[in-house]
Short mmCIF file of C-alpha atoms in Angstrom, two decimals:
data_model
loop_
_atom_site.label_atom_id
_atom_site.label_comp_id
_atom_site.label_asym_id
_atom_site.label_seq_id
_atom_site.Cartn_x
_atom_site.Cartn_y
_atom_site.Cartn_z
CA MET A 1036 -18.74 -10.00 64.41
CA GLY A 1037 -17.51 -7.32 62.05
CA VAL A 1038 -18.97 -5.22 59.28
CA THR A 1039 -16.87 -4.59 56.19
CA THR A 1040 -17.89 -2.36 53.33
CA VAL A 1041 -16.90 -3.39 49.83
CA THR A 1042 -14.50 -0.46 49.47
CA ASP A 1043 -12.41 -1.85 52.38
CA VAL A 1044 -12.05 -5.34 50.96
CA ARG A 1045 -8.77 -6.20 49.24
CA GLN A 1046 -8.41 -8.47 46.24
CA THR A 1047 -12.07 -8.10 45.19
CA GLU A 1048 -11.56 -6.18 41.96
CA SER A 1049 -14.39 -8.06 40.25
CA VAL A 1050 -16.81 -7.04 42.99
CA VAL A 1051 -15.68 -3.42 42.87
CA ALA A 1052 -16.02 -3.43 39.09
CA LYS A 1053 -19.59 -4.65 39.37
CA LEU A 1054 -20.38 -2.01 41.99
CA PHE A 1055 -18.75 1.03 40.42
CA ARG A 1056 -18.17 0.37 36.73
CA SER A 1057 -20.82 -1.98 35.34
CA GLU A 1058 -24.47 -1.72 34.40
CA GLN A 1059 -25.21 -3.35 37.74
CA GLY A 1060 -23.68 -0.38 39.53
CA GLY A 1061 -25.19 2.66 41.18
CA HIS A 1062 -25.59 0.99 44.57
CA GLU A 1063 -25.23 3.17 47.65
CA GLN A 1064 -23.67 0.53 49.87
CA VAL A 1065 -22.71 -3.14 49.86
CA VAL A 1066 -21.83 -4.92 53.09
CA LEU A 1067 -20.01 -8.24 53.35
CA CYS A 1068 -20.90 -10.07 56.56
CA GLN A 1069 -19.11 -12.96 58.23
CA ASP A 1070 -19.58 -14.74 61.55
CA ARG A 1071 -17.20 -17.68 61.71
CA ALA A 1072 -18.70 -19.17 64.85
CA SER A 1073 -22.03 -19.81 63.14
CA GLY A 1074 -20.72 -20.20 59.58
CA LEU A 1075 -22.55 -17.11 58.36
CA LYS A 1076 -21.37 -15.54 55.11
CA ALA A 1077 -23.77 -12.94 53.74
CA VAL A 1078 -24.01 -9.95 51.43
CA ILE A 1079 -26.35 -7.02 52.08
CA ALA A 1080 -26.75 -4.68 49.10
CA LEU A 1081 -28.48 -1.31 49.31
CA HIS A 1082 -29.22 0.05 45.87
CA SER A 1083 -31.13 3.21 46.82
CA THR A 1084 -32.67 4.93 49.82
CA ALA A 1085 -34.06 7.87 47.83
CA LEU A 1086 -37.65 6.91 48.63
CA GLY A 1087 -36.98 5.66 52.16
CA PRO A 1088 -35.31 2.75 53.98
CA ALA A 1089 -34.21 0.01 51.59
CA LEU A 1090 -36.65 -2.90 51.79
CA GLY A 1091 -36.05 -6.39 50.41
CA GLY A 1092 -35.87 -10.01 51.44
CA THR A 1093 -33.09 -12.33 52.53
CA ARG A 1094 -32.20 -15.14 50.11
CA PHE A 1095 -30.46 -18.25 51.47
CA HIS A 1096 -28.86 -20.16 48.60
CA ALA A 1097 -25.88 -22.37 47.76
CA TYR A 1098 -24.13 -20.21 45.16
CA GLY A 1099 -21.47 -21.52 42.85
CA SER A 1100 -19.05 -18.85 44.10
CA ASP A 1101 -18.93 -15.86 46.44
CA ASP A 1102 -18.69 -13.59 43.43
CA GLU A 1103 -21.92 -15.09 42.06
CA ALA A 1104 -23.59 -14.31 45.40
CA VAL A 1105 -22.50 -10.69 45.25
CA GLU A 1106 -23.74 -10.38 41.69
CA ASP A 1107 -27.12 -11.81 42.69
CA ALA A 1108 -27.40 -9.41 45.63
CA LEU A 1109 -26.62 -6.43 43.38
CA ASN A 1110 -29.19 -7.45 40.77
CA LEU A 1111 -31.87 -8.21 43.34
CA ALA A 1112 -31.33 -4.96 45.25
CA ARG A 1113 -31.61 -2.88 42.09
CA GLY A 1114 -34.80 -4.73 41.20
CA MET A 1115 -36.21 -3.93 44.63
CA SER A 1116 -35.65 -0.20 44.08
CA TYR A 1117 -37.73 -0.37 40.92
CA LYS A 1118 -40.30 -2.71 42.44
CA ASN A 1119 -40.87 -0.53 45.50
CA ALA A 1120 -41.06 2.61 43.38
CA LEU A 1121 -43.77 1.24 41.08
CA ALA A 1122 -45.62 -0.30 44.02
CA GLY A 1123 -46.02 3.23 45.40
CA LEU A 1124 -44.05 2.44 48.56
CA ASP A 1125 -41.92 4.91 50.50
CA HIS A 1126 -39.00 2.50 50.43
CA GLY A 1127 -35.82 2.15 48.48
CA GLY A 1128 -34.35 -1.12 47.30
CA GLY A 1129 -32.14 -3.57 49.16
CA LYS A 1130 -31.50 -7.29 49.26
CA ALA A 1131 -29.47 -9.74 51.26
CA VAL A 1132 -28.12 -13.16 50.37
CA ILE A 1133 -26.82 -15.75 52.83
CA ILE A 1134 -24.33 -18.05 51.13
CA GLY A 1135 -24.75 -21.79 51.60
CA ASP A 1136 -27.19 -24.66 51.56
CA PRO A 1137 -29.99 -23.70 53.98
CA ASP A 1138 -30.80 -27.36 54.67
CA ALA A 1139 -27.25 -27.95 55.90
CA LEU A 1140 -26.19 -24.56 57.29
CA LYS A 1141 -29.24 -22.79 58.70
CA SER A 1142 -29.28 -22.56 62.50
CA GLU A 1143 -30.59 -20.29 65.22
CA GLU A 1144 -27.06 -19.08 65.91
CA LEU A 1145 -26.53 -18.16 62.24
CA LEU A 1146 -29.86 -16.32 61.96
CA LEU A 1147 -29.17 -14.36 65.15
CA ALA A 1148 -25.75 -13.38 63.81
CA TYR A 1149 -27.38 -12.23 60.58
CA GLY A 1150 -29.92 -10.23 62.60
CA ARG A 1151 -27.08 -8.37 64.29
CA PHE A 1152 -25.69 -7.34 60.91
CA VAL A 1153 -29.11 -5.99 59.91
CA ALA A 1154 -29.18 -4.07 63.20
CA SER A 1155 -25.74 -2.58 62.46
CA LEU A 1156 -27.23 -0.70 59.51
CA GLY A 1157 -29.43 1.30 61.87
CA GLY A 1158 -32.62 1.18 59.82
CA ARG A 1159 -31.16 1.77 56.38
CA TYR A 1160 -32.19 -1.79 55.49
CA VAL A 1161 -35.45 -3.58 56.33
CA THR A 1162 -35.37 -7.33 55.68
CA ALA A 1163 -37.98 -10.02 55.02
CA CYS A 1164 -38.27 -13.56 53.59
CA ASP A 1165 -37.07 -14.69 50.20
CA VAL A 1166 -36.02 -17.99 48.61
CA GLY A 1167 -34.65 -20.26 51.33
CA THR A 1168 -35.98 -18.23 54.29
CA TYR A 1169 -39.33 -18.44 55.99
CA VAL A 1170 -41.55 -16.75 58.56
CA ALA A 1171 -40.02 -18.77 61.41
CA ASP A 1172 -36.56 -17.59 60.31
CA MET A 1173 -37.63 -13.95 60.39
CA ASP A 1174 -38.96 -14.44 63.92
CA VAL A 1175 -35.42 -15.44 64.93
CA VAL A 1176 -33.73 -12.62 62.97
CA ALA A 1177 -36.13 -10.10 64.57
CA ARG A 1178 -34.86 -11.00 68.02
CA GLU A 1179 -31.70 -9.01 67.19
CA ASN A 1180 -33.23 -5.97 65.46
CA ARG A 1181 -36.46 -4.06 64.87
CA TRP A 1182 -36.08 -3.83 61.10
CA THR A 1183 -37.35 -7.31 60.25
CA THR A 1184 -40.68 -7.96 58.55
CA GLY A 1185 -42.36 -11.13 57.32
CA ARG A 1186 -42.69 -12.34 60.92
CA SER A 1187 -45.44 -14.58 62.23
CA PRO A 1188 -48.71 -13.05 63.44
CA GLU A 1189 -47.85 -14.35 66.93
CA ASN A 1190 -44.77 -12.12 66.84
CA GLY A 1191 -46.51 -9.03 65.47
CA GLY A 1192 -45.97 -9.81 61.80
CA ALA A 1193 -48.00 -10.38 58.68
CA GLY A 1194 -47.09 -14.01 58.13
CA ASP A 1195 -46.44 -15.58 54.74
CA SER A 1196 -45.89 -12.83 52.13
CA SER A 1197 -46.27 -15.32 49.28
CA VAL A 1198 -50.06 -15.00 49.65
CA LEU A 1199 -50.17 -11.45 48.28
CA THR A 1200 -47.22 -12.07 45.95
CA ALA A 1201 -49.33 -14.65 44.12
CA PHE A 1202 -52.37 -12.39 44.24
CA GLY A 1203 -50.39 -9.57 42.62
CA VAL A 1204 -49.03 -11.86 39.89
CA PHE A 1205 -52.60 -12.90 39.15
CA GLN A 1206 -53.61 -9.22 38.86
CA GLY A 1207 -50.74 -8.64 36.43
CA MET A 1208 -51.79 -11.69 34.44
CA ARG A 1209 -55.34 -10.35 34.24
CA ALA A 1210 -53.97 -7.06 32.88
CA ALA A 1211 -51.91 -8.96 30.30
CA ALA A 1212 -54.97 -10.98 29.28
CA ARG A 1213 -56.96 -7.79 28.78
CA THR A 1214 -54.19 -6.27 26.67
CA GLN A 1215 -53.57 -9.41 24.60
CA TRP A 1216 -57.08 -10.84 24.27
CA GLY A 1217 -59.47 -8.05 25.27
CA GLU A 1218 -60.77 -9.46 28.56
CA PRO A 1219 -59.18 -9.46 32.07
CA THR A 1220 -59.66 -13.16 32.67
CA LEU A 1221 -57.71 -16.38 32.17
CA ARG A 1222 -60.85 -18.45 31.73
CA GLY A 1223 -60.26 -21.01 28.99
CA ARG A 1224 -56.56 -20.10 28.73
CA ARG A 1225 -53.74 -22.57 29.26
CA VAL A 1226 -51.20 -21.34 31.81
CA GLY A 1227 -47.85 -23.06 32.42
CA ILE A 1228 -46.26 -22.47 35.83
CA ALA A 1229 -42.58 -23.30 36.36
CA GLY A 1230 -42.17 -23.60 40.12
CA VAL A 1231 -45.09 -24.32 42.45
CA GLY A 1232 -43.42 -23.64 45.78
CA LYS A 1233 -44.22 -20.78 48.15
CA VAL A 1234 -45.79 -18.48 45.53
CA GLY A 1235 -46.60 -20.84 42.68
CA HIS A 1236 -49.05 -23.02 44.58
CA HIS A 1237 -51.10 -19.96 45.59
CA LEU A 1238 -51.08 -18.79 41.96
CA VAL A 1239 -52.51 -22.16 40.90
CA GLU A 1240 -55.47 -21.58 43.22
CA HIS A 1241 -56.27 -18.19 41.66
CA LEU A 1242 -56.03 -19.57 38.14
CA VAL A 1243 -58.15 -22.64 38.79
CA GLU A 1244 -60.79 -20.46 40.43
CA ASP A 1245 -60.73 -18.19 37.37
CA GLY A 1246 -61.33 -21.14 35.04
CA ALA A 1247 -57.85 -21.54 33.54
CA GLU A 1248 -56.24 -24.83 32.54
CA VAL A 1249 -52.98 -25.12 34.46
CA VAL A 1250 -49.83 -27.06 33.60
CA ILE A 1251 -47.07 -27.22 36.22
CA THR A 1252 -43.50 -28.33 36.79
CA ASP A 1253 -41.12 -28.14 39.75
CA VAL A 1254 -37.75 -29.61 40.64
CA ARG A 1255 -39.34 -30.95 43.83
CA ALA A 1256 -41.68 -33.85 43.23
CA ASP A 1257 -43.49 -33.25 46.53
CA ALA A 1258 -44.48 -29.74 45.40
CA VAL A 1259 -46.04 -31.16 42.23
CA ASP A 1260 -47.73 -33.97 44.14
CA ARG A 1261 -49.35 -31.46 46.53
CA ILE A 1262 -50.95 -29.59 43.62
CA ILE A 1263 -52.07 -32.72 41.80
CA ALA A 1264 -53.64 -34.11 44.98
CA ARG A 1265 -55.65 -30.92 45.45
CA HIS A 1266 -56.67 -30.53 41.78
CA PRO A 1267 -56.81 -33.99 40.18
CA GLY A 1268 -57.82 -33.86 36.54
CA VAL A 1269 -57.57 -30.07 36.47
CA VAL A 1270 -53.84 -29.51 36.74
CA THR A 1271 -51.41 -31.54 34.63
CA ALA A 1272 -47.66 -31.83 35.12
CA VAL A 1273 -44.65 -32.03 32.83
CA SER A 1274 -41.15 -33.25 33.63
CA ASP A 1275 -39.22 -29.96 33.62
CA ALA A 1276 -39.21 -26.31 32.55
CA GLU A 1277 -37.61 -27.04 29.17
CA VAL A 1278 -40.54 -29.29 28.32
CA LEU A 1279 -43.01 -26.78 29.71
CA VAL A 1280 -41.90 -23.90 27.48
CA ARG A 1281 -42.40 -26.13 24.42
CA THR A 1282 -45.85 -27.24 25.56
CA PRO A 1283 -48.74 -25.39 23.85
CA LEU A 1284 -49.55 -22.53 26.24
CA ASP A 1285 -51.24 -19.15 26.28
CA VAL A 1286 -49.30 -17.90 29.32
CA TYR A 1287 -45.91 -18.90 30.71
CA ALA A 1288 -45.35 -18.09 34.40
CA PRO A 1289 -41.75 -18.45 35.68
CA CYS A 1290 -42.09 -18.73 39.47
CA ALA A 1291 -38.72 -20.17 40.54
CA LEU A 1292 -35.25 -18.56 40.42
CA GLY A 1293 -34.14 -15.77 38.06
CA GLY A 1294 -32.73 -15.93 34.55
CA ALA A 1295 -35.63 -18.05 33.29
CA LEU A 1296 -35.95 -16.11 30.04
CA ASP A 1297 -32.79 -16.72 28.05
CA ASP A 1298 -32.25 -16.92 24.29
CA ALA A 1299 -33.13 -20.60 24.02
CA THR A 1300 -36.28 -20.26 26.13
CA VAL A 1301 -37.57 -17.25 24.23
CA ALA A 1302 -37.00 -19.02 20.91
CA ALA A 1303 -38.89 -22.10 22.14
CA LEU A 1304 -41.83 -20.38 23.85
CA THR A 1305 -45.29 -21.18 22.56
CA ALA A 1306 -47.02 -18.76 24.94
CA THR A 1307 -47.90 -15.22 23.84
CA VAL A 1308 -47.89 -13.85 27.41
CA VAL A 1309 -45.14 -14.19 30.03
CA CYS A 1310 -46.14 -13.24 33.56
CA GLY A 1311 -44.61 -14.88 36.62
CA ALA A 1312 -43.38 -14.39 40.17
CA ALA A 1313 -39.64 -15.02 39.75
CA ASN A 1314 -37.26 -12.09 40.16
CA ASN A 1315 -34.85 -11.04 37.40
CA GLN A 1316 -36.42 -13.25 34.75
CA LEU A 1317 -34.54 -11.65 31.83
CA ALA A 1318 -31.22 -13.49 31.55
CA HIS A 1319 -29.46 -10.57 29.86
CA PRO A 1320 -30.19 -7.20 28.21
CA GLY A 1321 -31.93 -7.60 24.88
CA VAL A 1322 -34.21 -10.47 25.90
CA GLU A 1323 -37.07 -8.00 26.38
CA LYS A 1324 -36.72 -6.95 22.73
CA ASP A 1325 -36.57 -10.56 21.55
CA LEU A 1326 -39.85 -11.23 23.36
CA ALA A 1327 -41.47 -8.18 21.78
CA ASP A 1328 -40.17 -9.12 18.32
CA ARG A 1329 -41.85 -12.53 18.68
CA GLY A 1330 -45.15 -10.88 19.65
CA ILE A 1331 -44.89 -12.12 23.25
CA LEU A 1332 -46.28 -9.71 25.84
CA TYR A 1333 -43.97 -9.63 28.86
CA ALA A 1334 -45.32 -8.39 32.20
CA PRO A 1335 -42.21 -7.05 34.00
CA ASP A 1336 -41.47 -9.32 36.93
CA TYR A 1337 -40.78 -6.66 39.54
CA VAL A 1338 -44.11 -5.01 38.78
CA VAL A 1339 -46.37 -8.04 39.05
CA ASN A 1340 -44.60 -9.75 41.97
CA ALA A 1341 -44.77 -6.69 44.24
CA GLY A 1342 -47.65 -8.03 46.33
CA GLY A 1343 -45.27 -9.58 48.84
CA VAL A 1344 -43.30 -6.40 49.45
CA ILE A 1345 -46.56 -4.47 49.74
CA GLN A 1346 -47.58 -6.94 52.44
CA VAL A 1347 -44.37 -6.72 54.47
CA ALA A 1348 -44.19 -2.92 54.11
CA ASP A 1349 -47.66 -2.70 55.62
CA GLU A 1350 -46.37 -4.69 58.59
CA LEU A 1351 -44.26 -1.68 59.60
CA HIS A 1352 -47.46 0.28 60.19
CA GLY A 1353 -49.39 -2.38 62.10
CA PHE A 1354 -50.45 -5.01 59.61
CA ASP A 1355 -53.92 -4.93 58.12
CA PHE A 1356 -54.45 -7.65 55.48
CA ASP A 1357 -57.40 -5.93 53.78
CA ARG A 1358 -55.46 -2.68 53.46
CA ALA A 1359 -52.45 -4.52 52.00
CA LYS A 1360 -54.60 -6.54 49.60
CA SER A 1361 -56.29 -3.34 48.41
CA LYS A 1362 -52.87 -1.91 47.56
CA ALA A 1363 -51.86 -5.13 45.80
CA THR A 1364 -55.03 -4.98 43.68
CA LYS A 1365 -53.59 -1.83 42.09
CA ILE A 1366 -50.93 -3.97 40.41
CA TYR A 1367 -53.57 -4.58 37.75
CA ASP A 1368 -53.79 -0.85 36.96
CA THR A 1369 -50.03 -0.35 37.15
CA THR A 1370 -49.42 -3.20 34.70
CA LEU A 1371 -51.99 -1.79 32.27
CA ALA A 1372 -50.33 1.64 32.53
CA ILE A 1373 -46.97 0.08 31.65
CA PHE A 1374 -48.41 -1.70 28.62
CA ASP A 1375 -49.98 1.59 27.50
CA ARG A 1376 -46.71 3.48 27.99
CA ALA A 1377 -44.83 0.80 26.07
CA ALA A 1378 -47.23 1.09 23.14
CA THR A 1379 -47.03 4.89 23.17
CA ASP A 1380 -43.22 5.01 23.37
CA GLY A 1381 -42.72 2.08 21.00
CA VAL A 1382 -40.58 0.19 23.51
CA PRO A 1383 -40.88 -3.18 25.27
CA PRO A 1384 -42.85 -3.17 28.54
CA ALA A 1385 -39.67 -3.80 30.55
CA VAL A 1386 -38.20 -0.54 29.25
CA ALA A 1387 -41.43 1.35 29.93
CA ALA A 1388 -41.52 0.02 33.50
CA ASP A 1389 -37.91 1.06 34.12
CA ARG A 1390 -38.65 4.58 32.86
CA LEU A 1391 -41.64 4.98 35.17
CA ALA A 1392 -39.71 3.66 38.17
CA GLU A 1393 -36.68 5.85 37.47
CA GLN A 1394 -38.94 8.88 37.18
CA ARG A 1395 -40.42 8.32 40.63
CA ILE A 1396 -36.99 7.72 42.18
CA SER A 1397 -35.46 10.82 40.54
CA ASP A 1398 -38.38 12.94 41.69
CA ARG A 1399 -37.23 12.25 45.26
CA THR A 1400 -33.58 13.22 44.75
CA PRO A 1401 -31.49 14.01 46.77
CA ALA A 1402 -31.53 10.62 48.41
CA ALA A 1403 -32.08 9.75 52.04
CA GLU A 1404 -34.07 12.83 53.10
CA TRP A 1405 -35.74 10.50 55.60
CA LEU A 1406 -32.38 9.91 57.33
CA ARG A 1407 -31.49 13.55 57.94
CA PRO A 1408 -31.62 14.63 61.57
CA GLN A 1409 -34.66 16.71 62.42
CA ASP A 1410 -34.15 20.21 63.83
CA PRO A 1411 -35.70 20.14 67.33
CA ALA A 1412 -36.45 23.88 67.06
CA ALA A 1413 -38.60 23.23 63.99
CA SER A 1414 -40.82 20.68 65.74
#
């Protein structure tokens, strides 16, 4: 096993350009990890530790290229810095991606190797679940380090973080409903959810309980079938996300992978609110303005989907579900504050959210105060 920082890697000019010279830059550290025995290839990106140890999940995905994996890690880590800041957590932002098809590549040996790389960072990075990784995986990763969250209750963890992720998205949706229609409820509204996997199926439960009409789609037929079996006659399904965005909706909730809001999608949207669990929903800069120009209220993804990171952060202090849920409830107030700031500044909500997050991060400069050795004489 070896740890290689990006600045030591030869023939990776495109990676270095992303790290140092692009809008994706500003990251403190990026680590490329490889364990040939297990087949592990991973990227760990630390965007900021100004507020505390970088906290963010581990994504296991079959990327089209290694460069695409690095780009995803950079984007996700930056998003985690902003998410953790607005969630009020004393954590910076980090993210890891494991490259490959989890169904074909995932093994105990690989997860243990990955856990050793997390350990090598000495607490600068705290990991958790993300797309393609689960509670059982984190139990294995945790065997090699003490900076792993999202573990099972049997192993001292909080369990499935998608529970509070969905709860937080629902709170953000309530705030959007109040801003757009005057009442913090989705009762009588038609909500389209693209992706009803780990988070999406919990979101369906909240919406049905609140009296919303729900329309769903997912690339996995079994995920759709599970929802339909539980809510026959209440939830309807469409063939794919492209059909869903053209379906008459009040709210569109992207809950799968990032980049869901591109030019074509925004132009086709019938919904007047977008609020979902997926990370990095805006496909490129300028989409937030296009949404605003069309009169579509966008609830910034990293604000409303922070319930999961609130849950796993609480695990570091001895998990208490009620305490974590109470913190996640505040996503409603934070989302309202962002909409108010956007209206006051005359900017899209995504810009207002970034400004608020950047303010909290800059207030804690210089970075990594938490890492500085303590003077024994002062204690």
